[in-house]
PDB file of C-alpha atoms in Angstrom:
ATOM      1  CA  MET A   1     100.165  87.870  83.236  1.00 40.00           C
ATOM      2  CA  GLU A   2     103.612  86.695  84.561  1.00 43.00           C
ATOM      3  CA  LYS A   3     105.571  89.311  86.696  1.00 44.00           C
ATOM      4  CA  GLY A   4     107.690  91.389  85.464  1.00 45.00           C
ATOM      5  CA  LYS A   5     107.213  90.750  81.382  1.00 46.00           C
ATOM      6  CA  PHE A   6     103.881  92.384  80.689  1.00 47.00           C
ATOM      7  CA  LEU A   7     102.521  95.940  81.808  1.00 48.00           C
ATOM      8  CA  LEU A   8      99.081  96.044  81.793  1.00 47.00           C
ATOM      9  CA  ALA A   9      96.808  98.243  79.957  1.00 46.00           C
ATOM     10  CA  ALA A  10     100.056 100.330  77.820  1.00 46.00           C
ATOM     11  CA  GLY A  11      98.385 100.379  75.417  1.00 51.00           C
ATOM     12  CA  ALA A  12      94.100 100.481  74.726  1.00 53.00           C
ATOM     13  CA  LEU A  13      91.581 101.204  71.879  1.00 56.00           C
ATOM     14  CA  VAL A  14      88.729 102.887  72.974  1.00 54.00           C
ATOM     15  CA  THR A  15      85.599 102.798  70.784  1.00 55.00           C
ATOM     16  CA  LEU A  16      82.776 105.937  71.593  1.00 54.00           C
ATOM     17  CA  PHE A  17      79.670 107.126  69.847  1.00 54.00           C
ATOM     18  CA  THR A  18      78.633 110.680  70.343  1.00 52.00           C
ATOM     19  CA  SER A  19      75.836 112.532  69.362  1.00 50.00           C
ATOM     20  CA  CYS A  20      74.840 115.911  68.118  1.00 52.00           C
ATOM     21  CA  LEU A  21      74.559 116.847  72.134  1.00 55.00           C
ATOM     22  CA  HIS A  22      78.724 116.710  71.983  1.00 59.00           C
ATOM     23  CA  LYS A  23      78.120 114.259  74.555  1.00 64.00           C
ATOM     24  CA  ALA A  24      80.011 111.051  74.123  1.00 72.00           C
ATOM     25  CA  GLU A  25      79.817 107.294  76.265  1.00 78.00           C
ATOM     26  CA  ILE A  26      82.900 103.764  76.298  1.00 80.00           C
ATOM     27  CA  VAL A  27      80.857 101.469  74.282  1.00 82.00           C
ATOM     28  CA  ASP A  28      83.988  98.896  74.527  1.00 83.00           C
ATOM     29  CA  ILE A  29      87.309  98.787  75.946  1.00 85.00           C
ATOM     30  CA  THR A  30      90.161  97.064  74.344  1.00 86.00           C
ATOM     31  CA  VAL A  31      93.380  96.330  76.355  1.00 87.00           C
ATOM     32  CA  ARG A  32      96.304  94.373  75.073  1.00 86.00           C
ATOM     33  CA  PRO A  33      99.459  93.364  76.814  1.00 87.00           C
ATOM     34  CA  MET A  34     102.910  95.416  75.945  1.00 82.00           C
ATOM     35  CA  PRO A  35     106.037  93.370  76.874  1.00 86.00           C
ATOM     36  CA  VAL A  36     108.756  95.853  78.619  1.00 82.00           C
ATOM     37  CA  THR A  37     112.031  95.043  77.105  1.00 85.00           C
ATOM     38  CA  ALA A  38     115.397  96.925  76.255  1.00 80.00           C
ATOM     39  CA  SER A  39     114.083  97.267  72.571  1.00 80.00           C
ATOM     40  CA  LEU A  40     112.215  99.847  73.905  1.00 77.00           C
ATOM     41  CA  ASP A  41     115.950 101.400  74.411  1.00 77.00           C
ATOM     42  CA  ALA A  42     117.263 100.037  71.192  1.00 79.00           C
ATOM     43  CA  GLU A  43     116.068 103.669  69.701  1.00 80.00           C
ATOM     44  CA  PRO A  44     116.352 106.496  71.991  1.00 80.00           C
ATOM     45  CA  ASN A  45     114.789 109.582  71.718  1.00 84.00           C
ATOM     46  CA  SER A  46     116.810 112.812  71.988  1.00 86.00           C
ATOM     47  CA  LYS A  47     115.314 115.067  73.038  1.00 88.00           C
ATOM     48  CA  ALA A  48     113.311 113.090  75.677  1.00 85.00           C
ATOM     49  CA  ALA A  49     117.194 111.761  77.063  1.00 85.00           C
ATOM     50  CA  ALA A  50     118.529 115.985  75.713  1.00 88.00           C
ATOM     51  CA  ILE A  51     115.739 117.537  79.330  1.00 88.00           C
ATOM     52  CA  VAL A  52     116.521 114.254  81.510  1.00 87.00           C
ATOM     53  CA  ASP A  53     120.818 114.694  81.085  1.00 88.00           C
ATOM     54  CA  GLU A  54     120.544 118.874  81.025  1.00 88.00           C
ATOM     55  CA  TYR A  55     118.257 118.026  84.769  1.00 88.00           C
ATOM     56  CA  ARG A  56     121.121 115.791  85.790  1.00 89.00           C
ATOM     57  CA  GLN A  57     123.427 117.051  85.539  1.00 89.00           C
ATOM     58  CA  LYS A  58     121.570 119.990  87.950  1.00 89.00           C
ATOM     59  CA  VAL A  59     120.468 117.314  90.346  1.00 90.00           C
ATOM     60  CA  THR A  60     124.015 116.163  90.408  1.00 90.00           C
ATOM     61  CA  GLU A  61     125.488 119.650  90.794  1.00 92.00           C
ATOM     62  CA  LYS A  62     122.995 120.894  93.868  1.00 92.00           C
ATOM     63  CA  GLN A  63     123.735 117.344  95.646  1.00 94.00           C
ATOM     64  CA  ALA A  64     127.645 116.873  95.159  1.00 96.00           C
ATOM     65  CA  PRO A  65     128.836 120.042  98.742  1.00 97.00           C
ATOM     66  CA  VAL A  66     130.530 118.124 101.399  1.00 98.00           C
ATOM     67  CA  LEU A  67     128.699 118.876 104.549  1.00 98.00           C
ATOM     68  CA  GLY A  68     130.821 117.291 106.920  1.00 98.00           C
ATOM     69  CA  THR A  69     131.919 114.408 107.579  1.00 98.00           C
ATOM     70  CA  CYS A  70     131.543 110.619 109.720  1.00 97.00           C
ATOM     71  CA  GLU A  71     133.840 108.809 111.049  1.00 95.00           C
ATOM     72  CA  GLU A  72     131.970 105.233 110.753  1.00 97.00           C
ATOM     73  CA  LEU A  73     129.236 103.900 109.028  1.00 98.00           C
ATOM     74  CA  MET A  74     125.738 104.999 110.281  1.00 98.00           C
ATOM     75  CA  GLU A  75     123.460 103.048 109.938  1.00 98.00           C
ATOM     76  CA  ALA A  76     120.009 102.575 110.957  1.00 98.00           C
ATOM     77  CA  LYS A  77     119.593  98.555 113.423  1.00 97.00           C
ATOM     78  CA  ARG A  78     117.033  97.637 115.288  1.00 97.00           C
ATOM     79  CA  PRO A  79     116.123  97.998 118.436  1.00 98.00           C
ATOM     80  CA  GLU A  80     119.056 101.331 118.411  1.00 98.00           C
ATOM     81  CA  SER A  81     122.155 102.007 116.009  1.00 98.00           C
ATOM     82  CA  LEU A  82     124.227 104.878 115.204  1.00 99.00           C
ATOM     83  CA  LEU A  83     121.690 106.267 112.531  1.00 99.00           C
ATOM     84  CA  PHE A  84     119.173 105.745 115.505  1.00 99.00           C
ATOM     85  CA  ASN A  85     120.589 107.928 117.899  1.00 99.00           C
ATOM     86  CA  PHE A  86     121.731 110.905 115.452  1.00 99.00           C
ATOM     87  CA  ALA A  87     118.374 111.107 113.841  1.00 99.00           C
ATOM     88  CA  ALA A  88     116.438 111.835 117.296  1.00 99.00           C
ATOM     89  CA  ASP A  89     119.262 113.917 118.343  1.00 99.00           C
ATOM     90  CA  ALA A  90     119.003 115.549 115.468  1.00 99.00           C
ATOM     91  CA  ILE A  91     115.821 116.373 115.788  1.00 99.00           C
ATOM     92  CA  ARG A  92     116.105 117.637 119.390  1.00 99.00           C
ATOM     93  CA  TRP A  93     118.498 119.881 118.872  1.00 99.00           C
ATOM     94  CA  LYS A  94     116.479 121.943 117.140  1.00 99.00           C
ATOM     95  CA  ALA A  95     113.080 121.099 119.138  1.00 99.00           C
ATOM     96  CA  ASP A  96     114.860 122.255 122.713  1.00 98.00           C
ATOM     97  CA  MET A  97     115.609 126.262 120.697  1.00 98.00           C
ATOM     98  CA  LEU A  98     111.874 126.137 119.791  1.00 97.00           C
ATOM     99  CA  ASN A  99     110.374 125.197 122.040  1.00 97.00           C
ATOM    100  CA  GLY A 100     112.278 127.500 124.316  1.00 97.00           C
ATOM    101  CA  LYS A 101     113.541 124.995 126.478  1.00 97.00           C
ATOM    102  CA  PRO A 102     114.295 120.924 126.579  1.00 98.00           C
ATOM    103  CA  VAL A 103     111.596 119.156 125.976  1.00 99.00           C
ATOM    104  CA  ASP A 104     111.635 116.389 127.668  1.00 99.00           C
ATOM    105  CA  PHE A 105     112.758 113.189 124.786  1.00 99.00           C
ATOM    106  CA  VAL A 106     111.750 112.887 120.642  1.00 99.00           C
ATOM    107  CA  VAL A 107     110.431 109.741 118.735  1.00 99.00           C
ATOM    108  CA  THR A 108     110.728 109.225 115.697  1.00 99.00           C
ATOM    109  CA  ASN A 109     110.842 106.258 113.497  1.00 98.00           C
ATOM    110  CA  SER A 110     112.977 103.520 111.821  1.00 97.00           C
ATOM    111  CA  GLY A 111     111.235 103.383 108.319  1.00 96.00           C
ATOM    112  CA  GLY A 112     112.207 107.522 107.858  1.00 97.00           C
ATOM    113  CA  LEU A 113     116.037 106.576 107.363  1.00 98.00           C
ATOM    114  CA  ARG A 114     116.122 104.963 103.823  1.00 97.00           C
ATOM    115  CA  ASN A 115     119.930 104.772 103.522  1.00 98.00           C
ATOM    116  CA  VAL A 116     123.081 105.238 105.654  1.00 98.00           C
ATOM    117  CA  PHE A 117     126.214 107.087 106.524  1.00 98.00           C
ATOM    118  CA  ASN A 118     129.191 105.247 105.676  1.00 98.00           C
ATOM    119  CA  LYS A 119     132.235 106.545 106.752  1.00 98.00           C
ATOM    120  CA  GLY A 120     134.276 110.002 105.108  1.00 98.00           C
ATOM    121  CA  ASN A 121     132.067 112.792 103.524  1.00 98.00           C
ATOM    122  CA  ILE A 122     128.242 113.536 103.744  1.00 99.00           C
ATOM    123  CA  THR A 123     127.284 114.786 100.566  1.00 98.00           C
ATOM    124  CA  VAL A 124     123.874 117.009 100.159  1.00 98.00           C
ATOM    125  CA  GLY A 125     122.860 114.121  98.256  1.00 98.00           C
ATOM    126  CA  ASP A 126     123.580 111.717 101.173  1.00 98.00           C
ATOM    127  CA  VAL A 127     121.328 113.472 103.089  1.00 99.00           C
ATOM    128  CA  TYR A 128     118.382 113.383 100.166  1.00 97.00           C
ATOM    129  CA  ASN A 129     118.907 109.374 100.235  1.00 98.00           C
ATOM    130  CA  VAL A 130     118.536 108.956 104.068  1.00 98.00           C
ATOM    131  CA  PHE A 131     116.255 111.569 105.015  1.00 98.00           C
ATOM    132  CA  PRO A 132     114.013 111.637 101.195  1.00 97.00           C
ATOM    133  CA  PHE A 133     110.698 112.199 102.796  1.00 97.00           C
ATOM    134  CA  GLU A 134     109.257 115.799 103.310  1.00 97.00           C
ATOM    135  CA  ASN A 135     108.014 115.277 107.078  1.00 98.00           C
ATOM    136  CA  TYR A 136     108.400 118.231 109.351  1.00 98.00           C
ATOM    137  CA  LEU A 137     108.916 118.380 113.058  1.00 99.00           C
ATOM    138  CA  PHE A 138     105.548 118.589 115.234  1.00 99.00           C
ATOM    139  CA  LEU A 139     106.051 119.432 119.330  1.00 99.00           C
ATOM    140  CA  MET A 140     103.478 118.140 121.237  1.00 99.00           C
ATOM    141  CA  THR A 141     102.408 117.224 125.149  1.00 99.00           C
ATOM    142  CA  LEU A 142     102.021 114.285 126.254  1.00 99.00           C
ATOM    143  CA  THR A 143     100.466 112.237 130.032  1.00 99.00           C
ATOM    144  CA  GLY A 144     101.807 109.669 131.955  1.00 99.00           C
ATOM    145  CA  GLU A 145      99.781 107.354 131.134  1.00 98.00           C
ATOM    146  CA  GLN A 146     100.155 108.838 127.467  1.00 99.00           C
ATOM    147  CA  CYS A 147     104.449 108.007 126.885  1.00 99.00           C
ATOM    148  CA  ILE A 148     104.153 104.311 128.506  1.00 99.00           C
ATOM    149  CA  THR A 149     101.264 104.066 125.606  1.00 99.00           C
ATOM    150  CA  LEU A 150     104.011 104.733 123.415  1.00 99.00           C
ATOM    151  CA  PHE A 151     106.239 103.302 124.779  1.00 99.00           C
ATOM    152  CA  GLU A 152     104.208  99.984 124.968  1.00 99.00           C
ATOM    153  CA  GLU A 153     104.009 100.990 120.954  1.00 99.00           C
ATOM    154  CA  LEU A 154     107.782 100.983 120.608  1.00 99.00           C
ATOM    155  CA  ALA A 155     109.338  98.249 122.502  1.00 99.00           C
ATOM    156  CA  ALA A 156     105.441  96.284 119.770  1.00 98.00           C
ATOM    157  CA  ALA A 157     107.915  97.329 117.072  1.00 98.00           C
ATOM    158  CA  GLY A 158     111.444  96.047 118.018  1.00 98.00           C
ATOM    159  CA  GLY A 159     112.420  99.838 119.675  1.00 98.00           C
ATOM    160  CA  HIS A 160     112.500 102.886 116.994  1.00 98.00           C
ATOM    161  CA  PRO A 161     114.653 106.430 116.424  1.00 99.00           C
ATOM    162  CA  LEU A 162     114.628 107.875 120.752  1.00 99.00           C
ATOM    163  CA  SER A 163     116.231 110.528 122.582  1.00 99.00           C
ATOM    164  CA  GLY A 164     115.890 112.065 126.191  1.00 99.00           C
ATOM    165  CA  ALA A 165     114.162 108.821 127.045  1.00 99.00           C
ATOM    166  CA  ASN A 166     115.387 104.880 127.027  1.00 98.00           C
ATOM    167  CA  MET A 167     113.622 101.848 127.642  1.00 98.00           C
ATOM    168  CA  VAL A 168     114.066  97.693 127.862  1.00 99.00           C
ATOM    169  CA  ILE A 169     111.964  96.007 126.076  1.00 99.00           C
ATOM    170  CA  THR A 170     111.818  91.742 125.575  1.00 98.00           C
ATOM    171  CA  SER A 171     112.329  90.118 121.824  1.00 97.00           C
ATOM    172  CA  ASP A 172     108.455  89.832 121.109  1.00 98.00           C
ATOM    173  CA  GLY A 173     107.750  92.661 122.004  1.00 98.00           C
ATOM    174  CA  LYS A 174     106.534  93.650 125.189  1.00 98.00           C
ATOM    175  CA  LEU A 175     107.979  96.183 127.575  1.00 98.00           C
ATOM    176  CA  VAL A 176     109.825  95.717 130.229  1.00 98.00           C
ATOM    177  CA  ASP A 177     110.794  99.219 131.647  1.00 98.00           C
ATOM    178  CA  ALA A 178     111.114 102.728 130.110  1.00 98.00           C
ATOM    179  CA  LYS A 179     112.615 106.226 131.354  1.00 99.00           C
ATOM    180  CA  ILE A 180     112.474 110.029 130.464  1.00 99.00           C
ATOM    181  CA  GLY A 181     115.550 111.806 131.387  1.00 98.00           C
ATOM    182  CA  GLY A 182     116.706 109.046 133.892  1.00 98.00           C
ATOM    183  CA  LYS A 183     113.945 108.606 136.304  1.00 98.00           C
ATOM    184  CA  PRO A 184     110.824 106.315 136.159  1.00 98.00           C
ATOM    185  CA  VAL A 185     107.661 107.865 133.738  1.00 98.00           C
ATOM    186  CA  ASP A 186     104.425 109.998 136.214  1.00 98.00           C
ATOM    187  CA  LYS A 187     102.031 109.240 134.736  1.00 94.00           C
ATOM    188  CA  SER A 188      99.836 112.057 136.407  1.00 94.00           C
ATOM    189  CA  ALA A 189     102.644 114.027 134.872  1.00 98.00           C
ATOM    190  CA  SER A 190     103.364 116.240 132.185  1.00 98.00           C
ATOM    191  CA  TYR A 191     106.028 115.648 129.424  1.00 99.00           C
ATOM    192  CA  ARG A 192     106.458 117.875 125.808  1.00 99.00           C
ATOM    193  CA  VAL A 193     107.853 116.133 123.683  1.00 99.00           C
ATOM    194  CA  ALA A 194     108.411 117.041 119.626  1.00 99.00           C
ATOM    195  CA  THR A 195     107.585 114.205 116.798  1.00 99.00           C
ATOM    196  CA  ILE A 196     107.496 114.624 112.754  1.00 99.00           C
ATOM    197  CA  ASP A 197     103.745 115.220 111.609  1.00 98.00           C
ATOM    198  CA  TYR A 198     103.797 112.398 110.299  1.00 98.00           C
ATOM    199  CA  LEU A 199     103.440 109.829 113.230  1.00 99.00           C
ATOM    200  CA  ALA A 200     101.808 112.935 115.374  1.00 99.00           C
ATOM    201  CA  GLU A 201      98.923 111.525 112.730  1.00 98.00           C
ATOM    202  CA  GLY A 202      99.115 108.900 114.693  1.00 98.00           C
ATOM    203  CA  ASN A 203     100.845 106.127 112.235  1.00 98.00           C
ATOM    204  CA  ASP A 204     103.850 103.071 111.659  1.00 98.00           C
ATOM    205  CA  GLY A 205     101.861 101.755 114.637  1.00 98.00           C
ATOM    206  CA  MET A 206     101.943 104.814 117.604  1.00 99.00           C
ATOM    207  CA  SER A 207      98.576 105.689 118.225  1.00 98.00           C
ATOM    208  CA  VAL A 208      98.557 107.489 121.194  1.00 99.00           C
ATOM    209  CA  LEU A 209     100.720 110.492 119.249  1.00 99.00           C
ATOM    210  CA  SER A 210      97.242 111.805 116.971  1.00 99.00           C
ATOM    211  CA  LYS A 211      95.773 112.263 121.368  1.00 98.00           C
ATOM    212  CA  GLY A 212      98.793 114.389 122.154  1.00 99.00           C
ATOM    213  CA  THR A 213      98.378 117.956 123.428  1.00 99.00           C
ATOM    214  CA  GLU A 214      99.028 121.377 123.337  1.00 99.00           C
ATOM    215  CA  ARG A 215      99.748 120.089 119.243  1.00 99.00           C
ATOM    216  CA  THR A 216     102.314 122.743 117.752  1.00 98.00           C
ATOM    217  CA  PRO A 217     103.674 121.742 114.300  1.00 99.00           C
ATOM    218  CA  TYR A 218     106.173 124.122 112.258  1.00 98.00           C
ATOM    219  CA  GLU A 219     105.976 123.448 109.313  1.00 98.00           C
ATOM    220  CA  GLU A 220     109.026 125.319 107.834  1.00 98.00           C
ATOM    221  CA  MET A 221     111.388 122.556 109.653  1.00 98.00           C
ATOM    222  CA  ILE A 222     112.266 119.797 107.084  1.00 98.00           C
ATOM    223  CA  LEU A 223     113.575 117.489 108.894  1.00 98.00           C
ATOM    224  CA  ARG A 224     115.551 117.025 106.143  1.00 98.00           C
ATOM    225  CA  GLN A 225     117.121 120.523 106.816  1.00 98.00           C
ATOM    226  CA  VAL A 226     117.015 119.822 110.413  1.00 98.00           C
ATOM    227  CA  VAL A 227     119.711 117.577 110.202  1.00 99.00           C
ATOM    228  CA  THR A 228     121.618 119.509 107.741  1.00 98.00           C
ATOM    229  CA  ASP A 229     122.149 122.438 110.237  1.00 98.00           C
ATOM    230  CA  TYR A 230     123.146 119.134 112.785  1.00 98.00           C
ATOM    231  CA  ILE A 231     125.580 118.889 110.355  1.00 99.00           C
ATOM    232  CA  LYS A 232     126.806 121.896 110.251  1.00 98.00           C
ATOM    233  CA  LYS A 233     127.319 122.268 113.534  1.00 98.00           C
ATOM    234  CA  PHE A 234     129.721 119.334 114.142  1.00 98.00           C
ATOM    235  CA  THR A 235     131.439 120.966 110.782  1.00 98.00           C
ATOM    236  CA  ASP A 236     131.847 124.362 112.310  1.00 98.00           C
ATOM    237  CA  ALA A 237     133.095 123.113 115.530  1.00 98.00           C
ATOM    238  CA  GLY A 238     136.179 121.785 113.332  1.00 98.00           C
ATOM    239  CA  MET A 239     134.494 117.893 114.376  1.00 98.00           C
ATOM    240  CA  PRO A 240     132.908 115.323 112.206  1.00 98.00           C
ATOM    241  CA  VAL A 241     129.806 113.550 112.847  1.00 98.00           C
ATOM    242  CA  SER A 242     128.694 111.898 115.641  1.00 95.00           C
ATOM    243  CA  ALA A 243     126.549 109.575 117.965  1.00 97.00           C
ATOM    244  CA  ALA A 244     126.806 106.313 119.930  1.00 97.00           C
ATOM    245  CA  ILE A 245     125.158 103.309 121.513  1.00 98.00           C
ATOM    246  CA  GLU A 246     123.795 104.365 125.117  1.00 97.00           C
ATOM    247  CA  GLY A 247     121.938 101.979 126.305  1.00 97.00           C
ATOM    248  CA  ARG A 248     118.288 103.321 124.241  1.00 98.00           C
ATOM    249  CA  THR A 249     115.887 101.159 123.763  1.00 99.00           C
ATOM    250  CA  ILE A 250     118.325  97.503 124.464  1.00 98.00           C
ATOM    251  CA  ILE A 251     115.737  93.595 124.830  1.00 98.00           C
ATOM    252  CA  LYS A 252     116.247  91.888 127.377  1.00 95.00           C
ATOM    253  CA  ASP A 253     114.493  88.893 128.512  1.00 85.00           C
TER     254      ASP A 253
END
């Protein structure tokens, strides 16, 4: 079947034989390809279109409010970018409050950032476009040894958003150096780390996060809402949102 021209099993004829006990057995299935082309839109269903239009209007209204402004394009790029740092800083800001004292560092993933913040107004819809998933904040404690392992995993990926930590890595994904709070990682120490639930399960190549202790999920703290609150903090102060490239992840061969 040629890709893009047919929807497999869009229609099927199923033959059943039944008995007086009302049990059914499938004895034959016939499948035919159905072309998926613009011809299907030739006679749109007016009732279906009305339902879609109703919800489209509601969604548009909910996404329209302006939360703040951005002075420059923010993109998610490895090894470090403005959107990387902005997202990680937003998590750190909220995590410090939840933890009752500053966390040691934050790590999240580039794959959770699905769009950009363009220069200009940032709307509710923009935040949904960048943060479409229902991930929530998650705090845990890692040993220094585990932190080194985590940084090695981040290096292998070419970098992920960080706040409160910085790394030097090679272009082929090896860890050269890592610091937490500007200091070398103490392998015998413990560090309080903020992340999201998806990564806390060990996903996206960060397997060591599944081994953290003192695990504290904050299911009500959806990342998208955390970012929304962080943007409003800037707006309430009469400022545009901002972030800076600070050498959190540097590639050096």
